[in-house]
mmCIF file of C-alpha atoms in Angstrom:
data_model
loop_
_atom_site.group_PDB
_atom_site.id
_atom_site.type_symbol
_atom_site.label_atom_id
_atom_site.label_comp_id
_atom_site.label_asym_id
_atom_site.label_seq_id
_atom_site.Cartn_x
_atom_site.Cartn_y
_atom_site.Cartn_z
ATOM 1 C CA MET A 1 23.911 0.651 -23.411
ATOM 2 C CA GLU A 2 25.758 1.449 -20.089
ATOM 3 C CA GLN A 3 25.858 5.182 -20.945
ATOM 4 C CA SER A 4 22.232 5.190 -21.503
ATOM 5 C CA ARG A 5 21.345 3.442 -18.460
ATOM 6 C CA LEU A 6 23.766 6.031 -16.320
ATOM 7 C CA MET A 7 22.032 8.831 -18.206
ATOM 8 C CA SER A 8 18.413 7.910 -17.302
ATOM 9 C CA GLU A 9 19.500 7.218 -13.693
ATOM 10 C CA ILE A 10 21.132 10.518 -13.623
ATOM 11 C CA ASP A 11 17.858 12.092 -14.870
ATOM 12 C CA LEU A 12 15.945 9.813 -12.291
ATOM 13 C CA ILE A 13 18.125 11.225 -9.382
ATOM 14 C CA ALA A 14 17.646 14.500 -10.548
ATOM 15 C CA ARG A 15 13.905 14.161 -10.558
ATOM 16 C CA LEU A 16 14.051 12.510 -6.891
ATOM 17 C CA GLN A 17 15.594 15.455 -5.707
ATOM 18 C CA ALA A 18 13.133 18.070 -6.984
ATOM 19 C CA PRO A 19 10.010 18.226 -4.838
ATOM 20 C CA ALA A 20 7.598 18.570 -7.945
ATOM 21 C CA THR A 21 8.790 15.443 -9.400
ATOM 22 C CA GLN A 22 9.997 13.514 -6.646
ATOM 23 C CA GLU A 23 6.793 11.414 -5.903
ATOM 24 C CA ARG A 24 6.084 10.451 -9.340
ATOM 25 C CA ALA A 25 10.157 9.484 -9.539
ATOM 26 C CA PHE A 26 9.614 7.499 -6.556
ATOM 27 C CA ALA A 27 7.116 5.538 -8.098
ATOM 28 C CA GLU A 28 8.841 4.881 -11.027
ATOM 29 C CA VAL A 29 11.759 3.544 -8.736
ATOM 30 C CA VAL A 30 9.567 1.223 -6.755
ATOM 31 C CA GLY A 31 7.992 -0.135 -10.213
ATOM 32 C CA ALA A 32 11.385 -0.816 -11.249
ATOM 33 C CA TYR A 33 13.043 -2.636 -8.375
ATOM 34 C CA GLN A 34 10.069 -4.144 -6.249
ATOM 35 C CA GLU A 35 9.983 -7.595 -8.056
ATOM 36 C CA GLN A 36 13.668 -8.008 -7.959
ATOM 37 C CA LEU A 37 14.126 -6.497 -4.317
ATOM 38 C CA TYR A 38 10.945 -8.871 -3.554
ATOM 39 C CA TRP A 39 12.579 -12.274 -4.338
ATOM 40 C CA HIS A 40 15.856 -10.963 -2.740
ATOM 41 C CA VAL A 41 14.091 -10.531 0.430
ATOM 42 C CA ARG A 42 11.742 -13.615 0.164
ATOM 43 C CA ARG A 43 14.853 -15.802 -0.062
ATOM 44 C CA MET A 44 16.152 -13.989 3.034
ATOM 45 C CA VAL A 45 13.034 -14.302 5.257
ATOM 46 C CA GLY A 46 11.040 -17.241 3.617
ATOM 47 C CA ASP A 47 7.697 -16.224 4.314
ATOM 48 C CA HIS A 48 5.419 -13.793 1.821
ATOM 49 C CA ASP A 49 4.145 -11.832 4.367
ATOM 50 C CA GLU A 50 7.251 -11.039 6.201
ATOM 51 C CA ALA A 51 8.608 -10.359 2.831
ATOM 52 C CA ASP A 52 5.928 -7.888 2.150
ATOM 53 C CA ASP A 53 6.402 -6.071 5.672
ATOM 54 C CA VAL A 54 10.213 -6.020 4.907
ATOM 55 C CA LEU A 55 9.922 -4.653 1.454
ATOM 56 C CA GLN A 56 7.239 -1.879 2.172
ATOM 57 C CA ASN A 57 9.455 -0.556 5.263
ATOM 58 C CA SER A 58 12.354 -0.757 2.607
ATOM 59 C CA PHE A 59 10.821 1.505 0.114
ATOM 60 C CA VAL A 60 9.519 4.026 2.927
ATOM 61 C CA LYS A 61 12.835 3.960 4.359
ATOM 62 C CA ALA A 62 14.313 4.827 0.970
ATOM 63 C CA TRP A 63 11.671 7.542 0.618
ATOM 64 C CA ARG A 64 12.752 9.093 4.055
ATOM 65 C CA SER A 65 16.166 9.412 2.939
ATOM 66 C CA ILE A 66 15.981 10.107 -0.694
ATOM 67 C CA SER A 67 16.669 13.811 -0.285
ATOM 68 C CA GLY A 68 20.430 12.557 0.861
ATOM 69 C CA PHE A 69 20.925 10.303 -1.837
ATOM 70 C CA ARG A 70 23.422 12.081 -3.961
ATOM 71 C CA GLY A 71 24.080 9.128 -6.523
ATOM 72 C CA ASP A 72 27.570 7.996 -4.919
ATOM 73 C CA SER A 73 26.385 4.454 -5.442
ATOM 74 C CA LYS A 74 23.836 2.881 -7.891
ATOM 75 C CA LEU A 75 20.179 3.144 -7.015
ATOM 76 C CA LYS A 76 19.944 -0.613 -7.327
ATOM 77 C CA THR A 77 22.650 -1.086 -4.682
ATOM 78 C CA TRP A 78 21.635 1.682 -2.423
ATOM 79 C CA LEU A 79 18.085 -0.253 -2.320
ATOM 80 C CA TYR A 80 19.494 -3.450 -1.726
ATOM 81 C CA ARG A 81 21.509 -2.351 0.950
ATOM 82 C CA ILE A 82 18.455 -0.905 2.699
ATOM 83 C CA ALA A 83 16.234 -3.985 1.818
ATOM 84 C CA THR A 84 18.885 -6.084 3.025
ATOM 85 C CA ASN A 85 19.420 -4.464 6.232
ATOM 86 C CA GLU A 86 15.986 -4.701 7.054
ATOM 87 C CA ALA A 87 15.447 -8.507 5.924
ATOM 88 C CA LEU A 88 18.363 -8.968 8.685
ATOM 89 C CA THR A 89 16.691 -7.342 11.319
ATOM 90 C CA ALA A 90 13.451 -9.425 10.282
ATOM 91 C CA LEU A 91 15.821 -12.391 10.468
ATOM 92 C CA GLU A 92 16.893 -11.436 13.833
ATOM 93 C CA LYS A 93 13.246 -11.307 15.044
ATOM 94 C CA ILE A 94 12.425 -14.463 13.492
ATOM 95 C CA LYS A 95 15.290 -16.274 14.897
ATOM 96 C CA LYS A 96 14.347 -15.322 18.103
ATOM 97 C CA ARG A 97 10.808 -16.388 17.441
ATOM 98 C CA SER A 98 11.613 -19.997 15.928
ATOM 99 C CA PHE A 99 15.347 -20.713 15.699
ATOM 100 C CA SER A 100 14.532 -24.263 16.635
ATOM 101 C CA ASP A 101 11.803 -24.648 14.111
ATOM 102 C CA VAL A 102 14.083 -23.410 11.151
ATOM 103 C CA GLU A 103 16.658 -26.109 12.340
ATOM 104 C CA ASP A 104 13.918 -28.676 12.549
ATOM 105 C CA LEU A 105 12.680 -27.498 9.301
ATOM 106 C CA ALA A 106 15.894 -27.910 7.377
ATOM 107 C CA ASP A 107 16.569 -31.269 9.317
ATOM 108 C CA ASP A 108 12.984 -32.594 8.050
ATOM 109 C CA LEU A 109 13.780 -31.545 4.458
ATOM 110 C CA ARG A 110 17.108 -33.089 4.581
ATOM 111 C CA HIS A 111 16.031 -36.489 6.014
ATOM 112 C CA SER A 112 12.807 -36.838 4.079
ATOM 113 C CA HIS A 113 14.345 -37.629 0.719
ATOM 114 C CA SER A 114 17.163 -40.190 0.216
ATOM 115 C CA GLY A 115 16.838 -41.151 -3.486
ATOM 116 C CA GLY A 116 19.779 -38.799 -4.533
ATOM 117 C CA MET A 117 19.626 -38.022 -8.059
ATOM 118 C CA GLN A 118 16.023 -39.617 -8.531
ATOM 119 C CA LEU A 119 14.585 -36.801 -6.294
ATOM 120 C CA SER A 120 11.888 -34.589 -8.270
ATOM 121 C CA GLY A 121 12.336 -30.940 -9.061
ATOM 122 C CA ASP A 122 10.467 -29.823 -6.278
ATOM 123 C CA GLU A 123 12.277 -32.182 -3.783
ATOM 124 C CA ILE A 124 15.665 -31.011 -5.217
ATOM 125 C CA GLN A 125 14.396 -27.513 -4.481
ATOM 126 C CA ALA A 126 13.340 -28.451 -1.196
ATOM 127 C CA ARG A 127 16.878 -29.564 -0.400
ATOM 128 C CA LEU A 128 18.525 -26.636 -1.687
ATOM 129 C CA ASP A 129 16.378 -24.311 0.224
ATOM 130 C CA ALA A 130 17.244 -26.350 3.551
ATOM 131 C CA ALA A 131 20.682 -26.222 2.708
ATOM 132 C CA VAL A 132 20.985 -22.437 2.303
ATOM 133 C CA GLU A 133 19.128 -22.276 5.752
ATOM 134 C CA THR A 134 22.067 -23.940 7.252
ATOM 135 C CA LEU A 135 24.607 -21.347 6.026
ATOM 136 C CA PRO A 136 25.547 -18.922 8.587
ATOM 137 C CA PRO A 137 23.600 -15.344 7.827
ATOM 138 C CA LYS A 138 26.605 -13.637 6.068
ATOM 139 C CA GLN A 139 27.224 -16.403 3.967
ATOM 140 C CA LYS A 140 23.440 -17.147 3.101
ATOM 141 C CA GLN A 141 23.464 -13.431 2.079
ATOM 142 C CA VAL A 142 26.283 -13.879 -0.125
ATOM 143 C CA PHE A 143 24.963 -16.977 -1.600
ATOM 144 C CA VAL A 144 21.336 -15.586 -2.350
ATOM 145 C CA MET A 145 22.738 -12.400 -3.862
ATOM 146 C CA LYS A 146 25.080 -14.121 -6.163
ATOM 147 C CA TYR A 147 23.287 -17.505 -6.914
ATOM 148 C CA HIS A 148 19.710 -16.137 -7.113
ATOM 149 C CA ASP A 149 20.039 -12.475 -7.588
ATOM 150 C CA GLU A 150 22.880 -12.985 -9.964
ATOM 151 C CA LEU A 151 24.586 -9.618 -8.689
ATOM 152 C CA THR A 152 28.204 -8.947 -9.447
ATOM 153 C CA TYR A 153 30.768 -9.037 -6.528
ATOM 154 C CA GLU A 154 31.229 -5.444 -6.994
ATOM 155 C CA GLU A 155 27.610 -5.023 -6.464
ATOM 156 C CA MET A 156 27.406 -7.036 -3.463
ATOM 157 C CA ALA A 157 30.360 -5.425 -2.339
ATOM 158 C CA ALA A 158 28.921 -2.148 -2.509
ATOM 159 C CA VAL A 159 25.775 -3.501 -0.755
ATOM 160 C CA LEU A 160 27.673 -5.755 2.108
ATOM 161 C CA GLY A 161 30.898 -4.180 2.201
ATOM 162 C CA GLY A 162 34.057 -6.277 2.143
ATOM 163 C CA THR A 163 36.139 -6.988 -0.881
ATOM 164 C CA VAL A 164 35.505 -8.666 -4.064
ATOM 165 C CA GLY A 165 37.926 -11.307 -3.030
ATOM 166 C CA SER A 166 36.481 -12.009 0.333
ATOM 167 C CA LEU A 167 32.811 -11.974 -1.141
ATOM 168 C CA LYS A 168 34.217 -14.450 -3.750
ATOM 169 C CA ALA A 169 36.050 -16.957 -1.200
ATOM 170 C CA SER A 170 32.419 -16.719 0.843
ATOM 171 C CA PHE A 171 30.284 -17.523 -2.253
ATOM 172 C CA HIS A 172 32.598 -20.580 -3.095
ATOM 173 C CA HIS A 173 32.774 -21.791 0.320
ATOM 174 C CA ALA A 174 28.792 -21.603 0.499
ATOM 175 C CA ALA A 175 28.203 -23.345 -2.854
ATOM 176 C CA LYS A 176 30.597 -26.205 -1.895
ATOM 177 C CA LYS A 177 28.803 -26.757 1.348
ATOM 178 C CA ILE A 178 25.696 -26.890 -0.674
ATOM 179 C CA GLU A 179 26.622 -29.006 -3.194
ATOM 180 C CA GLN A 180 27.906 -31.363 -0.570
ATOM 181 C CA GLN A 181 24.577 -31.612 1.167
ATOM 182 C CA LEU A 182 22.380 -31.852 -2.096
ATOM 183 C CA LEU A 183 24.541 -34.919 -3.193
ATOM 184 C CA SER A 184 24.592 -36.271 0.491
ATOM 185 C CA HIS A 185 22.032 -39.000 1.864
ATOM 186 C CA MET B 1 22.677 -8.035 -14.091
ATOM 187 C CA GLN B 2 24.931 -10.935 -15.180
ATOM 188 C CA ASP B 3 28.196 -10.526 -14.546
ATOM 189 C CA ASP B 4 30.518 -10.686 -17.580
ATOM 190 C CA GLN B 5 33.930 -11.273 -15.601
ATOM 191 C CA PRO B 6 35.619 -14.649 -16.097
ATOM 192 C CA TYR B 7 35.831 -15.507 -12.101
ATOM 193 C CA ASP B 8 32.268 -15.077 -11.665
ATOM 194 C CA LYS B 9 31.623 -18.967 -13.357
ATOM 195 C CA ASP B 10 34.508 -20.341 -11.557
ATOM 196 C CA TRP B 11 32.303 -21.890 -8.904
ATOM 197 C CA GLU B 12 30.562 -23.817 -11.464
ATOM 198 C CA ALA B 13 33.547 -25.988 -11.576
ATOM 199 C CA GLU B 14 33.358 -26.874 -7.871
ATOM 200 C CA ALA B 15 29.781 -27.338 -7.423
ATOM 201 C CA PRO B 16 28.430 -28.691 -11.172
ATOM 202 C CA PHE B 17 25.273 -30.350 -9.578
ATOM 203 C CA LEU B 18 24.231 -26.885 -8.280
ATOM 204 C CA ALA B 19 25.414 -24.933 -11.399
ATOM 205 C CA LYS B 20 22.987 -27.454 -13.416
ATOM 206 C CA LEU B 21 19.721 -26.938 -11.069
ATOM 207 C CA PRO B 22 17.194 -24.866 -12.595
ATOM 208 C CA LYS B 23 16.547 -21.577 -10.573
ATOM 209 C CA GLN B 24 13.069 -21.452 -9.002
ATOM 210 C CA ARG B 25 11.339 -19.118 -7.104
ATOM 211 C CA PRO B 26 10.940 -19.991 -3.096
ATOM 212 C CA GLY B 27 7.089 -19.842 -3.525
ATOM 213 C CA GLY B 28 4.062 -18.332 -4.583
ATOM 214 C CA ILE B 29 2.623 -14.540 -3.972
ATOM 215 C CA PRO B 30 -0.786 -13.352 -4.118
ATOM 216 C CA ASP B 31 -2.558 -12.639 -7.499
ATOM 217 C CA GLY B 32 -1.657 -9.132 -8.722
ATOM 218 C CA TYR B 33 0.593 -8.432 -5.675
ATOM 219 C CA PHE B 34 2.875 -6.542 -7.858
ATOM 220 C CA GLU B 35 0.525 -4.540 -9.288
ATOM 221 C CA ARG B 36 -1.029 -3.300 -5.916
ATOM 222 C CA LEU B 37 2.252 -2.938 -4.377
ATOM 223 C CA PRO B 38 3.368 0.421 -5.871
ATOM 224 C CA ASN B 39 0.034 1.937 -4.727
ATOM 225 C CA GLN B 40 0.412 0.521 -1.105
ATOM 226 C CA ILE B 41 3.848 1.758 -0.758
ATOM 227 C CA MET B 42 2.859 5.347 -2.172
ATOM 228 C CA ASP B 43 -0.110 5.256 0.464
ATOM 229 C CA LYS B 44 1.906 4.025 3.201
ATOM 230 C CA ILE B 45 4.482 6.992 2.485
ATOM 231 C CA ARG B 46 1.616 9.809 2.105
ATOM 232 C CA SER B 47 -0.087 8.846 5.268
ATOM 233 C CA GLY B 48 3.321 8.418 7.078
ATOM 234 C CA GLU B 49 3.943 12.309 5.857
ATOM 235 C CA GLN B 50 0.374 13.364 6.830
ATOM 236 C CA ALA B 51 1.072 11.925 10.374
ATOM 237 C CA GLU B 52 4.535 13.562 10.612
ATOM 238 C CA MET B 53 3.139 16.870 9.300
ATOM 239 C CA PRO B 54 4.086 19.874 11.760
ATOM 240 C CA VAL B 55 0.704 21.641 12.752
ATOM 241 C CA ALA B 56 1.631 24.825 10.485
ATOM 242 C CA GLU B 57 1.569 22.537 7.372
ATOM 243 C CA VAL B 58 -1.635 20.853 8.007
ATOM 244 C CA PRO B 59 -4.431 22.008 5.747
ATOM 245 C CA ALA B 60 -6.638 24.543 7.609
ATOM 246 C CA ALA B 61 -9.663 22.542 6.966
ATOM 247 C CA SER B 62 -7.919 19.477 9.380
ATOM 248 C CA PRO B 63 -9.006 20.190 13.185
ATOM 249 C CA VAL B 64 -5.629 19.572 14.674
ATOM 250 C CA VAL B 65 -4.331 20.699 18.247
ATOM 251 C CA ALA B 66 -0.637 19.588 19.348
ATOM 252 C CA PHE B 67 -0.759 18.696 22.926
ATOM 253 C CA LYS B 68 2.532 18.631 24.739
ATOM 254 C CA SER B 69 3.071 15.009 25.318
ATOM 255 C CA SER B 70 5.880 12.802 26.396
ATOM 256 C CA ARG B 71 4.749 10.261 23.929
ATOM 257 C CA PRO B 72 4.379 12.018 20.675
ATOM 258 C CA SER B 73 3.912 8.995 18.571
ATOM 259 C CA LEU B 74 0.451 8.744 19.667
ATOM 260 C CA LEU B 75 -0.318 12.273 18.708
ATOM 261 C CA LYS B 76 0.268 11.039 15.253
ATOM 262 C CA GLN B 77 -3.001 8.964 15.299
ATOM 263 C CA THR B 78 -6.176 10.501 13.835
ATOM 264 C CA ARG B 79 -8.225 9.077 16.480
ATOM 265 C CA PHE B 80 -6.444 10.893 19.073
ATOM 266 C CA TRP B 81 -7.355 14.193 17.298
ATOM 267 C CA ALA B 82 -10.643 13.038 17.646
ATOM 268 C CA LEU B 83 -10.518 12.255 21.337
ATOM 269 C CA ALA B 84 -8.876 15.725 21.486
ATOM 270 C CA ALA B 85 -11.668 17.631 19.868
ATOM 271 C CA SER B 86 -14.130 15.539 21.938
ATOM 272 C CA LEU B 87 -12.156 16.899 25.133
ATOM 273 C CA ALA B 88 -12.875 20.456 23.904
ATOM 274 C CA LEU B 89 -16.667 19.628 24.124
ATOM 275 C CA LEU B 90 -16.248 17.813 27.258
ATOM 276 C CA LEU B 91 -14.486 21.072 28.873
ATOM 277 C CA ALA B 92 -17.063 23.176 27.686
ATOM 278 C CA ALA B 93 -19.665 21.231 29.130
ATOM 279 C CA THR B 94 -17.855 20.272 32.518
ATOM 280 C CA TRP B 95 -17.205 23.510 33.263
ATOM 281 C CA ALA B 96 -20.907 24.487 32.979
ATOM 282 C CA PHE B 97 -20.936 22.323 36.217
ATOM 283 C CA TRP B 98 -18.003 23.700 37.627
ATOM 284 C CA PRO B 99 -19.971 25.760 40.342
ATOM 285 C CA ALA B 100 -21.674 22.673 41.559
ATOM 286 C CA ALA B 101 -18.498 20.828 41.641
ATOM 287 C CA ALA B 102 -16.410 23.292 43.615
ATOM 288 C CA PRO B 103 -18.568 24.602 46.286
ATOM 289 C CA GLU B 104 -15.614 26.158 48.090
ATOM 290 C CA THR B 105 -14.576 28.474 45.441
ATOM 291 C CA ASP B 106 -14.286 32.206 46.178
ATOM 292 C CA PRO B 107 -17.525 33.913 44.885
ATOM 293 C CA ASP B 108 -15.740 36.642 42.619
ATOM 294 C CA ASP B 109 -13.867 33.319 41.151
ATOM 295 C CA LEU B 110 -16.972 31.636 40.719
ATOM 296 C CA ALA B 111 -18.752 34.449 38.872
ATOM 297 C CA PHE B 112 -16.080 34.456 36.587
ATOM 298 C CA GLN B 113 -15.963 30.790 35.989
ATOM 299 C CA GLN B 114 -19.756 30.828 35.451
ATOM 300 C CA GLN B 115 -19.337 33.439 33.069
ATOM 301 C CA PHE B 116 -16.348 31.540 31.414
ATOM 302 C CA SER B 117 -18.264 28.264 31.072
ATOM 303 C CA ILE B 118 -20.817 30.097 29.175
ATOM 304 C CA GLN B 119 -18.310 31.321 26.789
ATOM 305 C CA LEU B 120 -16.357 28.607 26.514
ATOM 306 C CA ALA B 121 -19.661 26.369 25.882
ATOM 307 C CA SER B 122 -20.662 28.852 22.994
ATOM 308 C CA MET B 123 -16.873 28.835 21.375
ATOM 309 C CA ASP B 124 -16.268 27.111 18.126
ATOM 310 C CA ASP B 125 -14.416 23.775 18.723
ATOM 311 C CA GLN B 126 -11.417 24.611 16.938
ATOM 312 C CA VAL B 127 -11.134 27.829 18.837
ATOM 313 C CA VAL B 128 -11.056 25.839 22.104
ATOM 314 C CA LEU B 129 -8.743 23.315 20.514
ATOM 315 C CA ALA B 130 -6.354 26.291 19.630
ATOM 316 C CA ALA B 131 -6.570 27.276 23.112
ATOM 317 C CA LEU B 132 -5.703 24.136 24.556
ATOM 318 C CA ASN B 133 -2.879 23.880 22.099
ATOM 319 C CA GLU B 134 -1.577 26.984 24.051
ATOM 320 C CA SER B 135 -2.018 25.362 27.274
ATOM 321 C CA ASP B 136 -0.035 23.023 29.323
ATOM 322 C CA VAL B 137 -2.477 20.351 29.097
ATOM 323 C CA SER B 138 -0.635 17.024 28.104
ATOM 324 C CA GLU B 139 -1.557 13.757 26.551
ATOM 325 C CA GLU B 140 -1.575 12.015 29.930
ATOM 326 C CA ASP B 141 -4.032 15.028 31.406
ATOM 327 C CA VAL B 142 -6.563 14.245 28.747
ATOM 328 C CA TYR B 143 -6.729 10.520 29.422
ATOM 329 C CA ALA B 144 -6.230 11.136 33.241
ATOM 330 C CA LEU B 145 -9.474 13.527 33.000
ATOM 331 C CA LEU B 146 -11.089 10.651 31.523
ATOM 332 C CA GLY B 147 -9.828 8.146 33.966
ATOM 333 C CA ALA B 148 -7.862 5.943 31.795
ATOM 334 C CA ASP B 149 -3.945 5.844 30.731
ATOM 335 C CA ASP B 150 -4.721 5.783 26.987
ATOM 336 C CA GLN B 151 -7.295 5.413 24.370
ATOM 337 C CA SER B 152 -7.619 1.712 24.577
ATOM 338 C CA ASP B 153 -8.212 1.671 28.460
ATOM 339 C CA LEU B 154 -11.542 3.613 27.426
ATOM 340 C CA GLY B 155 -12.540 0.633 25.214
ATOM 341 C CA ILE B 156 -12.145 3.045 22.045
ATOM 342 C CA HIS B 157 -10.858 1.657 18.931
ATOM 343 C CA GLY B 158 -12.615 3.999 16.634
ATOM 344 C CA GLU B 159 -12.899 7.012 14.907
ATOM 345 C CA GLY B 160 -14.478 10.428 16.132
ATOM 346 C CA ALA B 161 -18.133 9.187 15.938
ATOM 347 C CA GLU B 162 -17.256 6.320 18.381
ATOM 348 C CA VAL B 163 -15.484 8.624 20.810
ATOM 349 C CA LEU B 164 -18.023 11.427 20.914
ATOM 350 C CA ASP B 165 -20.839 8.465 21.414
ATOM 351 C CA TYR B 166 -18.659 7.093 24.414
ATOM 352 C CA LEU B 167 -18.427 10.645 25.955
ATOM 353 C CA GLU B 168 -22.289 11.138 25.252
ATOM 354 C CA HIS B 169 -22.680 8.263 27.647
ATOM 355 C CA GLU B 170 -20.632 9.580 30.679
ATOM 356 C CA ASP B 171 -21.528 11.440 33.368
ATOM 357 C CA LEU B 172 -19.451 14.788 32.656
ATOM 358 C CA GLU B 173 -19.830 15.720 36.490
ATOM 359 C CA GLU B 174 -17.840 12.829 37.477
ATOM 360 C CA PHE B 175 -14.788 14.177 35.802
ATOM 361 C CA ASP B 176 -12.291 15.629 38.477
ATOM 362 C CA LEU B 177 -11.040 19.066 36.918
ATOM 363 C CA ASP B 178 -8.459 19.707 39.450
ATOM 364 C CA GLN B 179 -6.451 17.081 37.600
ATOM 365 C CA LEU B 180 -5.974 19.323 34.608
ATOM 366 C CA ASN B 181 -4.767 22.487 37.250
ATOM 367 C CA ILE B 182 -5.835 24.606 34.476
ATOM 368 C CA ASP B 183 -6.512 28.433 34.945
ATOM 369 C CA PRO B 184 -9.566 29.056 32.790
ATOM 370 C CA SER B 185 -8.542 32.571 32.186
ATOM 371 C CA GLU B 186 -5.231 31.623 30.635
ATOM 372 C CA LEU B 187 -7.405 29.732 27.963
ATOM 373 C CA LEU B 188 -9.257 33.213 27.026
#
């Protein structure tokens, strides 16, 4: 299974390097990873329009540097790295624009529910989203990639840098913080 | 994508409520978004490549001129090519008025300019554009000739037809050709 995935990725990378086949091959890459990357980016930036911009820019950047991609990392982690960097840049802009709005929203979401375990699914989800918003940016990234995107720590290390141990510690810390927030009030 | 390694589930003991929560997506997306997205991205890539293509690689059918500019990004815009093409027409038309606009010009120069303006007016637009391409005319010169800093100052936001329409309604004799500082003979 892993061998066949590897072979098809090697074949795809070869087609991405050849001028005659690279456009079609890149369209395949977009088709294969767009949804996964979209939700990753959407969870980071929150808004669909913002996520759409980030995702499109990420793929355009990937296309521009595709000739330099030699397969040292997996296509998926390479694309994640590009999309994550784009999302972080977008987040910086959003933060400058409306940092207080995000904080207020998180507060509102936290305080608008007081029924603990009696909360509805949507309300719990809203509280989870609000709790994630309060995490520091790096920890939020780690949490989103592990909890939602279900990347392995090795894949996360390839995208974010750092060691598997530090990423694992960061995720555990984030999960505990979120658990406390979900159970508070 | 799930991790098989045992430590990947360790956190569930520390955050059991979180571990039991059903995972939901953080909001909706427009209908057919993922069906349209690959085409949108490929279109964006193709249009970006077209804009960045060096003059030599642009298909011969495209009327293109590369002015020397301190703001190259604007040169990538189709509308600017339309404006440049319009400028070629403008120059051809304006040089026809040159003698009246420059009464103190030496008679020999005047005769040359009259001959030049007739020749320029009859030249194919693309030949004029190619000649301008070899000159030192900058993008700023183009706009300065039109009394503007950029295209938006002219109130033009459309494609070639709108630019031509704008120029047709201008009094060409009002433009100060000295701003361009071009020796007409260099263009021939």
